[in-house]
GROMACS .gro file of C-alpha atoms in nm:
model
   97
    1UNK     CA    1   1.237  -1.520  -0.173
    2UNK     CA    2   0.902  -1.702  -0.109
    3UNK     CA    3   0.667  -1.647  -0.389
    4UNK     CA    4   0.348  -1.583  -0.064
    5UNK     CA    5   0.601  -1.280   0.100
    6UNK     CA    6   0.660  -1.116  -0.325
    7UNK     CA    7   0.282  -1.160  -0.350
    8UNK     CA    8   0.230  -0.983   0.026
    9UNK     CA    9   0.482  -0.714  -0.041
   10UNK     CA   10   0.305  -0.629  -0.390
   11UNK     CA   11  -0.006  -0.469  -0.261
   12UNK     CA   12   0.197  -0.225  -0.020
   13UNK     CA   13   0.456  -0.135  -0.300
   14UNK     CA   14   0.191  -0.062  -0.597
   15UNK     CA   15  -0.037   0.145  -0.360
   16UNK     CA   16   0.259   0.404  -0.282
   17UNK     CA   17   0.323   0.424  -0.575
   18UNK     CA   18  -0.017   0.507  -0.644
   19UNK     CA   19  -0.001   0.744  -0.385
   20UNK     CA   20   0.372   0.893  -0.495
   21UNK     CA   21   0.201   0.930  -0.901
   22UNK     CA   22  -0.058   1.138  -0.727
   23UNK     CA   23   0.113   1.312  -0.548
   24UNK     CA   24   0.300   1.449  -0.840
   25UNK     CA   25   0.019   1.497  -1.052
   26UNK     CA   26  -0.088   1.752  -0.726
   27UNK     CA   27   0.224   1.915  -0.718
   28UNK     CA   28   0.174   2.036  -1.109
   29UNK     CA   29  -0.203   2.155  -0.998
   30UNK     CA   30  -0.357   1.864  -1.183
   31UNK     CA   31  -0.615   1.777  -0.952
   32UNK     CA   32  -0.822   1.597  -1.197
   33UNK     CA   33  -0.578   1.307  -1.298
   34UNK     CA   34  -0.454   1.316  -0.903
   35UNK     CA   35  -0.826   1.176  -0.825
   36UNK     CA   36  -0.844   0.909  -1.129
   37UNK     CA   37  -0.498   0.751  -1.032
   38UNK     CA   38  -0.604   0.798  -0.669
   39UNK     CA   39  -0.925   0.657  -0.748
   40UNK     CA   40  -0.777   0.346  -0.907
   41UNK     CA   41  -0.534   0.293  -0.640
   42UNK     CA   42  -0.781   0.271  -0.371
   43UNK     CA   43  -1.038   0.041  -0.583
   44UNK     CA   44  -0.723  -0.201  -0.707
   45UNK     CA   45  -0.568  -0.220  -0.336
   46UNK     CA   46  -0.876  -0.266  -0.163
   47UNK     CA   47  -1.004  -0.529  -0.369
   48UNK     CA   48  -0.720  -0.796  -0.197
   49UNK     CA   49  -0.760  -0.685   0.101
   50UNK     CA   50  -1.127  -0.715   0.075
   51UNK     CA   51  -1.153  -1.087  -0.010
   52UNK     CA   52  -0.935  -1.165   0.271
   53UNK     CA   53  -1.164  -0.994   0.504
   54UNK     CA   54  -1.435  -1.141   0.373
   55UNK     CA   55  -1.275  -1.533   0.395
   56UNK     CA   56  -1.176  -1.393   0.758
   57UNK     CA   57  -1.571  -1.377   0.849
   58UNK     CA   58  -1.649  -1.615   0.715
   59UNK     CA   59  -1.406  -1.803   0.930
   60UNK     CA   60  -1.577  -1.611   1.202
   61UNK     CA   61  -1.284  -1.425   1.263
   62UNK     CA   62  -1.396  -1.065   1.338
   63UNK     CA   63  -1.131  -0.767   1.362
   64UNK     CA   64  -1.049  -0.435   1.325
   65UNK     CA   65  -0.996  -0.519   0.983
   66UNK     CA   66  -1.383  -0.476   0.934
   67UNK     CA   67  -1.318  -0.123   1.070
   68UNK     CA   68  -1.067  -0.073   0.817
   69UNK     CA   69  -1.274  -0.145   0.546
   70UNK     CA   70  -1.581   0.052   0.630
   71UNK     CA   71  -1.370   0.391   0.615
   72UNK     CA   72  -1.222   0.281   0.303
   73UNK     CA   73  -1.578   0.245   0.141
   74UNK     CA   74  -1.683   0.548   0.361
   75UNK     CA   75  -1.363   0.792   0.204
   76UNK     CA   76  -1.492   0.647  -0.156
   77UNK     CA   77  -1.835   0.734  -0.108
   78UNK     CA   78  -1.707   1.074   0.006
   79UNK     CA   79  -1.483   1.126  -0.305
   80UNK     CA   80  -1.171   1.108   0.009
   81UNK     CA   81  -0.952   0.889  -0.245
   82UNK     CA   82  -0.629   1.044  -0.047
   83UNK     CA   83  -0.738   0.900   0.314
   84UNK     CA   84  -0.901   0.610   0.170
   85UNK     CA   85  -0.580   0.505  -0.019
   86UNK     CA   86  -0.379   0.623   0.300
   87UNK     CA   87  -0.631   0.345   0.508
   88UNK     CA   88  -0.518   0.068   0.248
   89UNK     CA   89  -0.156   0.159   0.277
   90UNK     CA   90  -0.152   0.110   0.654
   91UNK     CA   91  -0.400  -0.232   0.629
   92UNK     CA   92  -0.170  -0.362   0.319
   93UNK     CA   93   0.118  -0.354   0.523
   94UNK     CA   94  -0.002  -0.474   0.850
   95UNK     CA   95  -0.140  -0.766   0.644
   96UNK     CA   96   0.168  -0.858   0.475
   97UNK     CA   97   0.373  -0.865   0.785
   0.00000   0.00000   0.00000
């Protein structure tokens, strides 16, 4: 395979797992740990994203992209880590297609 599409897929693939280790952590009622590795997730999988965007407008290429990443800051400023991380999921892919 293409070393761009292994580098594309990688975002997707380690933000569910992000969201799959948090999810078990909520299963055993350990909420605390749930938000950390949630909380990484959504800062490590944004980041990408984020300086693509920002090379995008820079480009003057405006999207819904811009959108995307205003909720994502938005669900971290509202401790949300579980929609926020859901938000990158969806972007990550759509990106890497």
């Amino acid at each position: 395979m293409n070393k761009k599409i292994l580098l594309n897929l990688l975002v997707p693939a380690l933000v569910l797992l992000g969201l799959i280790s948090g999810g078990v952590f909520w299963l055993q009622k350990n909420f605390y740990v749930e938000d950390y590795i949630l909380m990484a997730t959504l800062i490590l999988g944004t980041a990408p994203l984020a300086w693509r965007i920002i090379k995008d407008l820079f480009r003057g290429h405006f999207g819904v992209d811009v959108i995307a990443i205003t909720a994502i800051v938005a669900s971290f400023a509202l401790r949300q880590y579980l929609a926020g991380t859901v938000i990158v999921l969806m972007l990550s892919i759509l990106s890497s297609s």
